[in-house]
mmCIF file with all atom_site columns, C-alpha atoms in Angstrom:
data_model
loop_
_atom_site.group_PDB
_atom_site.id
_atom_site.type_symbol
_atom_site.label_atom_id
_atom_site.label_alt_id
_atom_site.label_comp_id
_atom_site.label_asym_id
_atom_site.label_entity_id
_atom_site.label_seq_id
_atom_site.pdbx_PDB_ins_code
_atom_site.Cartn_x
_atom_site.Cartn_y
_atom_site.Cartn_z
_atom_site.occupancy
_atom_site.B_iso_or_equiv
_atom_site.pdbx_formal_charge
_atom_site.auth_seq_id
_atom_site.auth_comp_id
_atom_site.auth_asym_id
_atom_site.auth_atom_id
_atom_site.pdbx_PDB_model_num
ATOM 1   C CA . UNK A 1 1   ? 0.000   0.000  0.000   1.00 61.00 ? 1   UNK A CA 1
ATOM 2   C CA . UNK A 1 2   ? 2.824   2.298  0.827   1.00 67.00 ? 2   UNK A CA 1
ATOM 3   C CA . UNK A 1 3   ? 4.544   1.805  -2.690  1.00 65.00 ? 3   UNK A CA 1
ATOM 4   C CA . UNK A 1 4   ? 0.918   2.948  -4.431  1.00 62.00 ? 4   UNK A CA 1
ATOM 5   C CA . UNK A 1 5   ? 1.095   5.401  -2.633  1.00 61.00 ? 5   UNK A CA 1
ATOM 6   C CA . UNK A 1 6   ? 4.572   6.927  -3.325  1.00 64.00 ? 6   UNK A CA 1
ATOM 7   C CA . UNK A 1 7   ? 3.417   6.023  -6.832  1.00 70.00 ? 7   UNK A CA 1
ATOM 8   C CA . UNK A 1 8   ? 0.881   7.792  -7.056  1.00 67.00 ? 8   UNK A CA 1
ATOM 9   C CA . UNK A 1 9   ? 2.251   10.705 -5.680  1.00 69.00 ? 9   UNK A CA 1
ATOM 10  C CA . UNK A 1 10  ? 5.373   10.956 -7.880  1.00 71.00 ? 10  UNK A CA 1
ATOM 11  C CA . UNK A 1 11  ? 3.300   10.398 -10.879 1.00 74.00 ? 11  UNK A CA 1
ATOM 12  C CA . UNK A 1 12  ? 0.846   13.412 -9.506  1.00 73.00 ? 12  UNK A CA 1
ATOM 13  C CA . UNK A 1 13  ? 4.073   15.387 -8.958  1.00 75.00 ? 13  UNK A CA 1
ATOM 14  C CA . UNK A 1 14  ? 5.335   14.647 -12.707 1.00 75.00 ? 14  UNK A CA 1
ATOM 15  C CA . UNK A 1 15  ? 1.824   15.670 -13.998 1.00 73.00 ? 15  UNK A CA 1
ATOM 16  C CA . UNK A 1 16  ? 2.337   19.272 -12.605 1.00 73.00 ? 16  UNK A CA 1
ATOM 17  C CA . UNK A 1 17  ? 6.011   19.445 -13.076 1.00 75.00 ? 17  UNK A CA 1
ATOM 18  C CA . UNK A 1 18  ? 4.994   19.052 -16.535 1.00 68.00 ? 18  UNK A CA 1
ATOM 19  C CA . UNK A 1 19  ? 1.822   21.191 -16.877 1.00 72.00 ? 19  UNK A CA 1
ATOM 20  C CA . UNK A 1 20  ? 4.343   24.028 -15.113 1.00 74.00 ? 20  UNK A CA 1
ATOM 21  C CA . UNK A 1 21  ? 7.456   23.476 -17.701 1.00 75.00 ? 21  UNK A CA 1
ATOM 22  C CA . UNK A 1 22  ? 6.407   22.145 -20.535 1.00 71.00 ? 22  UNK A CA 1
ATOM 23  C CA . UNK A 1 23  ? 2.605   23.131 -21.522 1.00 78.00 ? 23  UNK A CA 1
ATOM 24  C CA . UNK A 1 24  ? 3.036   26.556 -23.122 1.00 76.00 ? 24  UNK A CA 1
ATOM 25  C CA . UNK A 1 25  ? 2.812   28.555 -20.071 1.00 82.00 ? 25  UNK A CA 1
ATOM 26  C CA . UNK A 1 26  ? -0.989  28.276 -20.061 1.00 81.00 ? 26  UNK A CA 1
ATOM 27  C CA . UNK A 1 27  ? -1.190  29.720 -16.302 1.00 80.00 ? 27  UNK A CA 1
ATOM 28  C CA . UNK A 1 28  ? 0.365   33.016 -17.216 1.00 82.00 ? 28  UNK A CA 1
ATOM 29  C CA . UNK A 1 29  ? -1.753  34.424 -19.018 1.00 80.00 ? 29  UNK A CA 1
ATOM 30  C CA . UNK A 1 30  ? 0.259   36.592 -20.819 1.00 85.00 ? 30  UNK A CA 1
ATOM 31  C CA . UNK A 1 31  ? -1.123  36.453 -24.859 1.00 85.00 ? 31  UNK A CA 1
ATOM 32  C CA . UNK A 1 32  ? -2.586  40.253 -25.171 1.00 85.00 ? 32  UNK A CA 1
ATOM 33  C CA . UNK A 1 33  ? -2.899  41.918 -28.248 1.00 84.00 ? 33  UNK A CA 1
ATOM 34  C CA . UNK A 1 34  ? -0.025  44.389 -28.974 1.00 79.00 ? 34  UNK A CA 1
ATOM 35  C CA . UNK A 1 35  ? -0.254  47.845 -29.561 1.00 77.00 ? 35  UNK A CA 1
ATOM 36  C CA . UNK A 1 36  ? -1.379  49.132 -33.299 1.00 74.00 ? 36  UNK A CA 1
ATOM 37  C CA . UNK A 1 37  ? 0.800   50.335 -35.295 1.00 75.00 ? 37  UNK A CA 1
ATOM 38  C CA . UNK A 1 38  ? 0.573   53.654 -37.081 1.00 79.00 ? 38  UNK A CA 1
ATOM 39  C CA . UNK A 1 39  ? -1.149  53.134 -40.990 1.00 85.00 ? 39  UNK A CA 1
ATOM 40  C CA . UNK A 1 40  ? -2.019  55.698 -43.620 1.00 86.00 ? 40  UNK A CA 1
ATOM 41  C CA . UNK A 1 41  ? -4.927  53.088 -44.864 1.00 91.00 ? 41  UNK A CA 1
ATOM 42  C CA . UNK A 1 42  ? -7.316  51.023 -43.069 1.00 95.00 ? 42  UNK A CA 1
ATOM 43  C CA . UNK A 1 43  ? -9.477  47.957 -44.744 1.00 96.00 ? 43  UNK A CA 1
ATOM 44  C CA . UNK A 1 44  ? -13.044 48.292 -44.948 1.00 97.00 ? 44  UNK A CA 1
ATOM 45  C CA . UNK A 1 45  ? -14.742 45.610 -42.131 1.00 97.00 ? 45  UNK A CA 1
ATOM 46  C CA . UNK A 1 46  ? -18.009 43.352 -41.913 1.00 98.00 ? 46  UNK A CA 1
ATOM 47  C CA . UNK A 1 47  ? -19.352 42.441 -38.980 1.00 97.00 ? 47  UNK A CA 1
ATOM 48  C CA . UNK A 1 48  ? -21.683 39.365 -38.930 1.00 98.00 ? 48  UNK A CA 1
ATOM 49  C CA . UNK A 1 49  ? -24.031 39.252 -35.430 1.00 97.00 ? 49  UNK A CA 1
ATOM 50  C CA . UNK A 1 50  ? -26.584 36.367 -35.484 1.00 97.00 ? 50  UNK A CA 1
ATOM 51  C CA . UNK A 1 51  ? -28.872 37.489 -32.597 1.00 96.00 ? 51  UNK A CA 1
ATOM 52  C CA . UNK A 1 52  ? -31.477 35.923 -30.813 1.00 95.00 ? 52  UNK A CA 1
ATOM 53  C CA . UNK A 1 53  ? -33.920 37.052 -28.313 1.00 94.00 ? 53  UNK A CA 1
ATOM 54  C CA . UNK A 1 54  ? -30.795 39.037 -27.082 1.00 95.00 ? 54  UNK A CA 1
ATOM 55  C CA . UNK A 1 55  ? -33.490 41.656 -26.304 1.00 94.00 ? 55  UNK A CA 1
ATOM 56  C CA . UNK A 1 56  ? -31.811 42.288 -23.147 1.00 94.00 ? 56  UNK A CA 1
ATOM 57  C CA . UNK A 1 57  ? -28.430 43.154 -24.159 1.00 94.00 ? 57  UNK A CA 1
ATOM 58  C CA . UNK A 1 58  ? -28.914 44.127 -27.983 1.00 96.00 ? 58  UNK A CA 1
ATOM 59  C CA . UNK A 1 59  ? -29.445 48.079 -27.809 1.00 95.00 ? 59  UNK A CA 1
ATOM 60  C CA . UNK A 1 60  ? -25.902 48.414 -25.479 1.00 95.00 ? 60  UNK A CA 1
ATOM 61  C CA . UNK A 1 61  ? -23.939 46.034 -28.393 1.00 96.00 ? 61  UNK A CA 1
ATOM 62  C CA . UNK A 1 62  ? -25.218 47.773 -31.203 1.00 96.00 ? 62  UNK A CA 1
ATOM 63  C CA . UNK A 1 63  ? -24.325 51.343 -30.315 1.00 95.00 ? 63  UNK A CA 1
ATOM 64  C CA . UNK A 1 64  ? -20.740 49.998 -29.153 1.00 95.00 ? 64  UNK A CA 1
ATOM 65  C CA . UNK A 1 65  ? -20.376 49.061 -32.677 1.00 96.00 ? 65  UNK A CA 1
ATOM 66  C CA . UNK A 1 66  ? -22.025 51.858 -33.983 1.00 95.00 ? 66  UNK A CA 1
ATOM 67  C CA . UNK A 1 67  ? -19.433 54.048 -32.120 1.00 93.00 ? 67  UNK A CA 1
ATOM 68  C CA . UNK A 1 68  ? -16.422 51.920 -33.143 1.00 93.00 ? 68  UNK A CA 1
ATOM 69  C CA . UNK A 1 69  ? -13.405 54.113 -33.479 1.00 93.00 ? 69  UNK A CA 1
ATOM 70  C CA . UNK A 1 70  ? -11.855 52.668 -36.594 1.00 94.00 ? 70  UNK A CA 1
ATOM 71  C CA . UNK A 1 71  ? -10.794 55.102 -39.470 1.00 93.00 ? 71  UNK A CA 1
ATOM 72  C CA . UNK A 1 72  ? -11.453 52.494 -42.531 1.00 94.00 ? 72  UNK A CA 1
ATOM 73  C CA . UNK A 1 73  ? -15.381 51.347 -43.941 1.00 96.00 ? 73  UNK A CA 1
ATOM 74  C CA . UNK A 1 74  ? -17.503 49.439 -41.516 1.00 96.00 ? 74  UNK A CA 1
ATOM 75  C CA . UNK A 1 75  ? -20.708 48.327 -41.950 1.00 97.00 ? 75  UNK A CA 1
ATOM 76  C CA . UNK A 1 76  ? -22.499 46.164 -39.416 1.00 97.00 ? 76  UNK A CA 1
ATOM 77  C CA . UNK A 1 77  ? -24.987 42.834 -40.764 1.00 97.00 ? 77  UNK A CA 1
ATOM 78  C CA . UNK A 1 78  ? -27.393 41.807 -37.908 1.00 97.00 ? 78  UNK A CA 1
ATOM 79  C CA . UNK A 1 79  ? -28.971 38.173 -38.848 1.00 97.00 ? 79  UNK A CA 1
ATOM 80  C CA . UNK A 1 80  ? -31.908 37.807 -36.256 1.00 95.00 ? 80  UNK A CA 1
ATOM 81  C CA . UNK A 1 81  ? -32.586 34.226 -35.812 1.00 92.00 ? 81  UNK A CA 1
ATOM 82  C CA . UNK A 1 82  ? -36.264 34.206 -35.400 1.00 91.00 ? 82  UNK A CA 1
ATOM 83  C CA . UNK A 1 83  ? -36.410 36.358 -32.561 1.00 92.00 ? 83  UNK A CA 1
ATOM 84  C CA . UNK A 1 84  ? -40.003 36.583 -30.161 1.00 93.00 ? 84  UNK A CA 1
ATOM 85  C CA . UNK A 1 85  ? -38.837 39.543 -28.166 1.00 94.00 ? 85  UNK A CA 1
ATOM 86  C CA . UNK A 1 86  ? -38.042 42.590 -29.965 1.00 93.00 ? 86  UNK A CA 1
ATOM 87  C CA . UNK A 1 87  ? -34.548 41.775 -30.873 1.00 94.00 ? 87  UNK A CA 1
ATOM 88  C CA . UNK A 1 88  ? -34.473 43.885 -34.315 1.00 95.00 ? 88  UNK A CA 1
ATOM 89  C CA . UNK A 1 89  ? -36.474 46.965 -33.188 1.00 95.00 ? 89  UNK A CA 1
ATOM 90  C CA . UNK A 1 90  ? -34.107 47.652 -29.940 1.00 95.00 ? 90  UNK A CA 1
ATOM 91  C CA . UNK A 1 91  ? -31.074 46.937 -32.396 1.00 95.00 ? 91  UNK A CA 1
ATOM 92  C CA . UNK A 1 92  ? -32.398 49.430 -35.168 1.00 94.00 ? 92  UNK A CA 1
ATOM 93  C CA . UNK A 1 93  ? -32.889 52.135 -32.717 1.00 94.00 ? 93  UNK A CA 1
ATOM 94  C CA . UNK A 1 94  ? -29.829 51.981 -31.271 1.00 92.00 ? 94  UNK A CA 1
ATOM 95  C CA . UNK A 1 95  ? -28.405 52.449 -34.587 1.00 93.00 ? 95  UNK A CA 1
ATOM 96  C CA . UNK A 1 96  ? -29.851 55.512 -34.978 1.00 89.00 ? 96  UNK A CA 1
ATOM 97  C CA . UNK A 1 97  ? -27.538 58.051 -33.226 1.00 75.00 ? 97  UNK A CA 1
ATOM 98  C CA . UNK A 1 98  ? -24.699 56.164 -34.652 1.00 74.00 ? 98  UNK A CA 1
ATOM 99  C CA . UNK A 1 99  ? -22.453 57.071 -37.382 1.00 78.00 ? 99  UNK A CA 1
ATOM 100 C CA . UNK A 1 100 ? -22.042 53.664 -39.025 1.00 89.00 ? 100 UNK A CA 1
ATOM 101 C CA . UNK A 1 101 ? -24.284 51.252 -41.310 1.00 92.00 ? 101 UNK A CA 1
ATOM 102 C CA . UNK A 1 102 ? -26.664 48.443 -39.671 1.00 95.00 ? 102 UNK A CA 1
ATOM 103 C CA . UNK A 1 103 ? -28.014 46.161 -41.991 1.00 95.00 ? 103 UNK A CA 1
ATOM 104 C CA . UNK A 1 104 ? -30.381 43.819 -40.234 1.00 95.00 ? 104 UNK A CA 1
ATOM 105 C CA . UNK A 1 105 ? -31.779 40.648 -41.958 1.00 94.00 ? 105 UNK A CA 1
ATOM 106 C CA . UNK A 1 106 ? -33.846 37.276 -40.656 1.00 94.00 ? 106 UNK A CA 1
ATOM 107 C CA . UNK A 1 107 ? -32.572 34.259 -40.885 1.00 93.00 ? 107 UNK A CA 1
ATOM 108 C CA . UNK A 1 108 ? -34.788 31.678 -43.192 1.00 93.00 ? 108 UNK A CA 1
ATOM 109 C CA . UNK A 1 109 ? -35.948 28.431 -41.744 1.00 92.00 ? 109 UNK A CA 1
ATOM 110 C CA . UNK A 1 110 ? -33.037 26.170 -40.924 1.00 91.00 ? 110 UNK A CA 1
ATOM 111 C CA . UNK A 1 111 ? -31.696 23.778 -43.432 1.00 92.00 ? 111 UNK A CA 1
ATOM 112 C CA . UNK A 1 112 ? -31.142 20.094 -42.509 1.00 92.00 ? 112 UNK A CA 1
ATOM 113 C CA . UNK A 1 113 ? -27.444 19.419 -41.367 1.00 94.00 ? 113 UNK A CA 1
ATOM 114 C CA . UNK A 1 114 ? -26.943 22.688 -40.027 1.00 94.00 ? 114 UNK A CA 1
ATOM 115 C CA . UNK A 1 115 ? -27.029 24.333 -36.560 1.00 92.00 ? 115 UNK A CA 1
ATOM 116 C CA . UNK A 1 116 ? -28.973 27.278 -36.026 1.00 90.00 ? 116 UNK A CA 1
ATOM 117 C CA . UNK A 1 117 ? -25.429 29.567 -35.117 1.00 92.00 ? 117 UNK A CA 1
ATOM 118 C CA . UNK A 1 118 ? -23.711 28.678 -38.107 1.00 94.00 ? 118 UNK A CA 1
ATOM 119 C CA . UNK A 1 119 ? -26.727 28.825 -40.431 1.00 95.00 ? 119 UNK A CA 1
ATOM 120 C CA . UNK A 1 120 ? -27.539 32.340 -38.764 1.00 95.00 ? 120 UNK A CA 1
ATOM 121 C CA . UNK A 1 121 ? -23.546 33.164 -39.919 1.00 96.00 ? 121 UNK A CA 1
ATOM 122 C CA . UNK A 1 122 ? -23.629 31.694 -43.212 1.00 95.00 ? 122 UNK A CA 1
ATOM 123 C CA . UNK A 1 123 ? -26.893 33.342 -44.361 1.00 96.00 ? 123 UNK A CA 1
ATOM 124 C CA . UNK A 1 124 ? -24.902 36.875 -43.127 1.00 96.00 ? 124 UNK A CA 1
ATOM 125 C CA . UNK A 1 125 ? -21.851 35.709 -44.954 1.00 96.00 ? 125 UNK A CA 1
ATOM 126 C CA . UNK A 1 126 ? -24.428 35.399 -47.989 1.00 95.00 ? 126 UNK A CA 1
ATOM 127 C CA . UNK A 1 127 ? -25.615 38.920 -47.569 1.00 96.00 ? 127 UNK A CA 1
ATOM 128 C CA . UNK A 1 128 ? -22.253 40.936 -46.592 1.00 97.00 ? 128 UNK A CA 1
ATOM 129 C CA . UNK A 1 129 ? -21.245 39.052 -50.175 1.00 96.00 ? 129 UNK A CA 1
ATOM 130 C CA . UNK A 1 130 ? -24.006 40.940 -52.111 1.00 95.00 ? 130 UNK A CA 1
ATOM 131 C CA . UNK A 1 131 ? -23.759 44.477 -50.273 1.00 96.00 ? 131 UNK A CA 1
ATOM 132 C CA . UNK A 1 132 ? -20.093 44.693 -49.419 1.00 95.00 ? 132 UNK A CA 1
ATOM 133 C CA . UNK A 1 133 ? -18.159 42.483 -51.633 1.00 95.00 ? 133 UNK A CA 1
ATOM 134 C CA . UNK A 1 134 ? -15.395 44.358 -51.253 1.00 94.00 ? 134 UNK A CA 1
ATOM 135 C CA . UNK A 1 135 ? -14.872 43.846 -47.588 1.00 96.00 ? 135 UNK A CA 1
ATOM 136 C CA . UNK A 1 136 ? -11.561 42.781 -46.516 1.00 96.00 ? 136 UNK A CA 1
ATOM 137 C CA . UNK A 1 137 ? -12.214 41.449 -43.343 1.00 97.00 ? 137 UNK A CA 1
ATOM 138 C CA . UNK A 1 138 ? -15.179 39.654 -41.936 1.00 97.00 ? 138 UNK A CA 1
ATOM 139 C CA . UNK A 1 139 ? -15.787 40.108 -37.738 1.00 97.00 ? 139 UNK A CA 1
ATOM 140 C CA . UNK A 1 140 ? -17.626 37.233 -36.863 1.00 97.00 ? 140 UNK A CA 1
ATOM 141 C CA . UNK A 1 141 ? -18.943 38.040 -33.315 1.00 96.00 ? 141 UNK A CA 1
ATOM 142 C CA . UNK A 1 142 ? -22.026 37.175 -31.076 1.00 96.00 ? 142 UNK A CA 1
ATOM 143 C CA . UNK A 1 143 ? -24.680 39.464 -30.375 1.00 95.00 ? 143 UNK A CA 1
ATOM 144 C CA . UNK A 1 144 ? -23.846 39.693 -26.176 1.00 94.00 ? 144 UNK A CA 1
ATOM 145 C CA . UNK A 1 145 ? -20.461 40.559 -26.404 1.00 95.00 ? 145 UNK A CA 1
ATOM 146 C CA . UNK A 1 146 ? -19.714 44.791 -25.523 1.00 95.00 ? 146 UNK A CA 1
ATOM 147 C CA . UNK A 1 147 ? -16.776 46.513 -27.542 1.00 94.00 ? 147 UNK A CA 1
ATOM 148 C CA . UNK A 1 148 ? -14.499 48.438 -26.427 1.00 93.00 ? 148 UNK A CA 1
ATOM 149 C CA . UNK A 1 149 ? -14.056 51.867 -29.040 1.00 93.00 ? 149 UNK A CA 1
ATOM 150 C CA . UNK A 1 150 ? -10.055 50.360 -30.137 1.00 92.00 ? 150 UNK A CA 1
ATOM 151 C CA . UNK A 1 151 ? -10.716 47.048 -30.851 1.00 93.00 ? 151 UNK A CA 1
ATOM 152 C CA . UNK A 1 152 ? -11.323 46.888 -34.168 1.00 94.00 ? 152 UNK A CA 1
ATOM 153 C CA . UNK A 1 153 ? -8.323  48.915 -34.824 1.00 93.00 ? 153 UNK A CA 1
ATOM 154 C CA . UNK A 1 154 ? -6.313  46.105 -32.785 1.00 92.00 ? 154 UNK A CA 1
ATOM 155 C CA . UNK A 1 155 ? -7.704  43.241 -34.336 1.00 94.00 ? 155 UNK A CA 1
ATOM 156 C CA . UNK A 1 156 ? -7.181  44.548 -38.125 1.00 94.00 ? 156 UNK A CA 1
ATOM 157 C CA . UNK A 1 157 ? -3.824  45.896 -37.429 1.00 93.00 ? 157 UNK A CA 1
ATOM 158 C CA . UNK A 1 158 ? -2.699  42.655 -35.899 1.00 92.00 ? 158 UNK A CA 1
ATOM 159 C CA . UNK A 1 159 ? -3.959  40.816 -39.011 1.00 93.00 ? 159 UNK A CA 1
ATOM 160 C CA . UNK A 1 160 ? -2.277  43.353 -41.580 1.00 93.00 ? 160 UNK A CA 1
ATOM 161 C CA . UNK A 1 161 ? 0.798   43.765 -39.768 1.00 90.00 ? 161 UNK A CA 1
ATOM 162 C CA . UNK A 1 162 ? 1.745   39.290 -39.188 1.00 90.00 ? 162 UNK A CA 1
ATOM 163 C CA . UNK A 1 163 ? -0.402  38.906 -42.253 1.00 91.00 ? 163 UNK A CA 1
ATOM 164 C CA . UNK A 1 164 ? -2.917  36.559 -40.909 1.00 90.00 ? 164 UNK A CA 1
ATOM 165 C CA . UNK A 1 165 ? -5.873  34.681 -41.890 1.00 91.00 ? 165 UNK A CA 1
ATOM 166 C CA . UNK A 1 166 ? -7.813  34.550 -38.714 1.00 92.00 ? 166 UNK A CA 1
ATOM 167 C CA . UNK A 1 167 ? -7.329  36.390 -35.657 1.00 93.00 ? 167 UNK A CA 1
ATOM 168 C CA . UNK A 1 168 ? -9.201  35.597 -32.764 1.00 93.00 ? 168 UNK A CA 1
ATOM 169 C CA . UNK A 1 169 ? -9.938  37.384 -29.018 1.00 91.00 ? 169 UNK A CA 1
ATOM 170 C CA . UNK A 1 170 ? -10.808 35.527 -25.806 1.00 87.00 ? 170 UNK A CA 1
ATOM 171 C CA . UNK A 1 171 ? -13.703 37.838 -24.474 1.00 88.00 ? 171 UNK A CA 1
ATOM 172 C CA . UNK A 1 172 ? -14.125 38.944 -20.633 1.00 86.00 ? 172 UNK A CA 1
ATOM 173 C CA . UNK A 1 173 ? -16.582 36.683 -19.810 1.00 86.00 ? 173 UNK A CA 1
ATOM 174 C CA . UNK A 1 174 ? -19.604 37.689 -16.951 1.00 87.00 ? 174 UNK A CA 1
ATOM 175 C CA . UNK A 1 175 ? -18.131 36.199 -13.446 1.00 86.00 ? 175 UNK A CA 1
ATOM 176 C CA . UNK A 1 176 ? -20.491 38.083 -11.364 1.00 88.00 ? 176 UNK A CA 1
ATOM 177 C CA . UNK A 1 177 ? -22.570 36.022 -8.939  1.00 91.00 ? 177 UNK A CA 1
ATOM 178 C CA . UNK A 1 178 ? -21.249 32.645 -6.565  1.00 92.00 ? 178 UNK A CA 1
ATOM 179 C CA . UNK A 1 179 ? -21.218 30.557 -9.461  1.00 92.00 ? 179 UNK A CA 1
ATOM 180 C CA . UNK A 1 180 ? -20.056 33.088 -11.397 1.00 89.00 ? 180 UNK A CA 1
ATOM 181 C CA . UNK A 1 181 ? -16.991 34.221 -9.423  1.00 90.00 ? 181 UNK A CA 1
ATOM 182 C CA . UNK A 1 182 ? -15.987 30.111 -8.720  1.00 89.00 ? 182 UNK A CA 1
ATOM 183 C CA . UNK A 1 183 ? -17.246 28.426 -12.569 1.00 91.00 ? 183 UNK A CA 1
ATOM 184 C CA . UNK A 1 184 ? -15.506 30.917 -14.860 1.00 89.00 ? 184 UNK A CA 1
ATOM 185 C CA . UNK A 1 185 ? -12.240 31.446 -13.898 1.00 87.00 ? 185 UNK A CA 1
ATOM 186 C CA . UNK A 1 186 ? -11.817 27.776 -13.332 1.00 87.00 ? 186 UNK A CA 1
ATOM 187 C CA . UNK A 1 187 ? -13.746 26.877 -17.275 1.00 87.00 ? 187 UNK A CA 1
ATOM 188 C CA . UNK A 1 188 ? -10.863 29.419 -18.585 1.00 86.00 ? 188 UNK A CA 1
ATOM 189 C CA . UNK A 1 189 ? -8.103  28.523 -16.730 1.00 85.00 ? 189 UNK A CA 1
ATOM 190 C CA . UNK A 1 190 ? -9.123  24.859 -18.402 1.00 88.00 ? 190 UNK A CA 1
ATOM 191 C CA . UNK A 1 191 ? -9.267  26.659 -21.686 1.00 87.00 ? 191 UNK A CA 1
ATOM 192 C CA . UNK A 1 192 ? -5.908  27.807 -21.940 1.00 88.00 ? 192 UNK A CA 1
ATOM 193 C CA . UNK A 1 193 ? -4.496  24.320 -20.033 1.00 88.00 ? 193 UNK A CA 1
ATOM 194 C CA . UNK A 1 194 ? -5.934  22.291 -23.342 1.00 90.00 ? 194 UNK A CA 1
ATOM 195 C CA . UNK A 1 195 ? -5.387  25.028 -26.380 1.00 90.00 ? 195 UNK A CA 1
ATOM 196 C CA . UNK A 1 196 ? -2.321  27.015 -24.541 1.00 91.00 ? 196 UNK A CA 1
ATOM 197 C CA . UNK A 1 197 ? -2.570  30.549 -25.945 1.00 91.00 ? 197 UNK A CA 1
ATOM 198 C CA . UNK A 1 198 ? 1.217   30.636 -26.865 1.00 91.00 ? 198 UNK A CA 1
ATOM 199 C CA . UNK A 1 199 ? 0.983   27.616 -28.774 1.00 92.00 ? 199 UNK A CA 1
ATOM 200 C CA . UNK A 1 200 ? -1.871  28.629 -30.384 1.00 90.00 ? 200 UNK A CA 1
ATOM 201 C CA . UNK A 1 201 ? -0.217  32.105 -31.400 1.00 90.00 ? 201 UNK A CA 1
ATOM 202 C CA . UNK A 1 202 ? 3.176   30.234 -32.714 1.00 90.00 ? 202 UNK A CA 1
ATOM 203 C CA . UNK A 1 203 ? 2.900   29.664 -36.078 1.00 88.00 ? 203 UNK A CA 1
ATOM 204 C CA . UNK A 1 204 ? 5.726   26.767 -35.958 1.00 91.00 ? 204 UNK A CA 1
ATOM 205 C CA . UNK A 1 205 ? 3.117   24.744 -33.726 1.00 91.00 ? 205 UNK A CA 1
ATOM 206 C CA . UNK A 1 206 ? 0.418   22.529 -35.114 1.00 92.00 ? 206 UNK A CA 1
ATOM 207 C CA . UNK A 1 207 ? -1.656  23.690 -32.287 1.00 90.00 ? 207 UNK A CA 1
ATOM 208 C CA . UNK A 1 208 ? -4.601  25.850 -33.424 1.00 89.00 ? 208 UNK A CA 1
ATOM 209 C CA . UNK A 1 209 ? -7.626  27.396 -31.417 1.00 88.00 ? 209 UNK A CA 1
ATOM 210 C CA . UNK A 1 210 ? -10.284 30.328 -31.307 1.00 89.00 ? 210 UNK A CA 1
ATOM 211 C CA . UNK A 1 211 ? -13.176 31.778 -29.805 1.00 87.00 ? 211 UNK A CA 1
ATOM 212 C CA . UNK A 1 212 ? -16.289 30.782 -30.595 1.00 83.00 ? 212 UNK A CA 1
ATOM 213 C CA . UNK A 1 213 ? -17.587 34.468 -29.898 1.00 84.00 ? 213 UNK A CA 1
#
């Protein structure tokens, strides 16, 4: 019994040893965008939101996009999904004191062998293709998450300046509450222990992860 146990404890000892040294740094948490660089031209943007019922958090996400402080074209798709609460009207009028173009659309009835998400997203994709077909970036994002004014300008000038195909952020998530406060932290923490940001970010590493928001 005494040799399972000293077993058992080396080999629990070797598992963190290793998660420590040798897993990409996942505890750190030290991936953050870097700061933009300085550009005479920006590329024009589409952002695809599939929304629904997100009557309770719609109007604030809308006119954070609609006050987005990037210099190049942006124009903003909404796809409601079939929404019973008002999702559209709150969005549209908090589009009104903004300075940017909302384009909301509903999504038709779901096709077999897709998910409602990703059929919300393609049918967007379908219309940012007939109105803007000269957008060079699509910003795939969902309808609850709240912009910050810069973002935009970080995400695009990390893509121009390391020439990437995809570029993805980790959002704050909402830890308020119990749960909140002990679930969150813990489902991240995970996150980053399975896909470790710095792997993820290394181009040399067959590693590769994003954010589903």
């Amino acid at each position: 019994m005494t040799m399972v146990l000293w077993i058992a404890g080396f080999g629990a000892l070797g598992a963190w040893a290793y998660l420590l040294s040798a897993r990409g740094g996942f505890w750190r948490a030290d991936q953050l965008l870097t700061p933009q660089s300085a550009r005479s031209h920006w590329p024009s943007v589409a952002a695809v939101i599939p929304a629904r019922n997100e009557s309770s958090v719609i109007g604030r996400v809308i006119g954070a996009h609609m006050a987005m402080n990037y210099p190049g074209s942006y124009h903003v798709f909404l796809v409601d999904d079939r929404s019973a609460d008002g999702t559209s009207d709150i969005a549209r009028a908090a589009a009104q004191s903004g300075g940017r173009a909302l384009t909301i659309t509903t999504s038709p009835p779901l096709q077999k062998g897709w998910t409602g998400k990703l059929w919300a997203l393609n049918h967007g994709l379908g219309l940012v293709n007939e109105i803007m077909p000269e957008a060079d970036y699509i910003l795939f994002t969902d309808a609850d998450i709240l912009y910050e004014a810069d973002t935009l300008k970080q995400i695009v000038a990390k893509a121009e300046d390391e020439a990437l195909s995809l570029v993805s952020l980790m959002a704050l998530l909402d830890a308020r509450g119990f749960w909140g406060g002990l679930l969150i932290p813990a489902f991240i923490f995970f996150f980053q222990k399975l896909y470790p940001f710095a792997w993820i970010n290394d181009p040399a590493h067959k590693t590769a992860g994003a954010a589903g928001g």
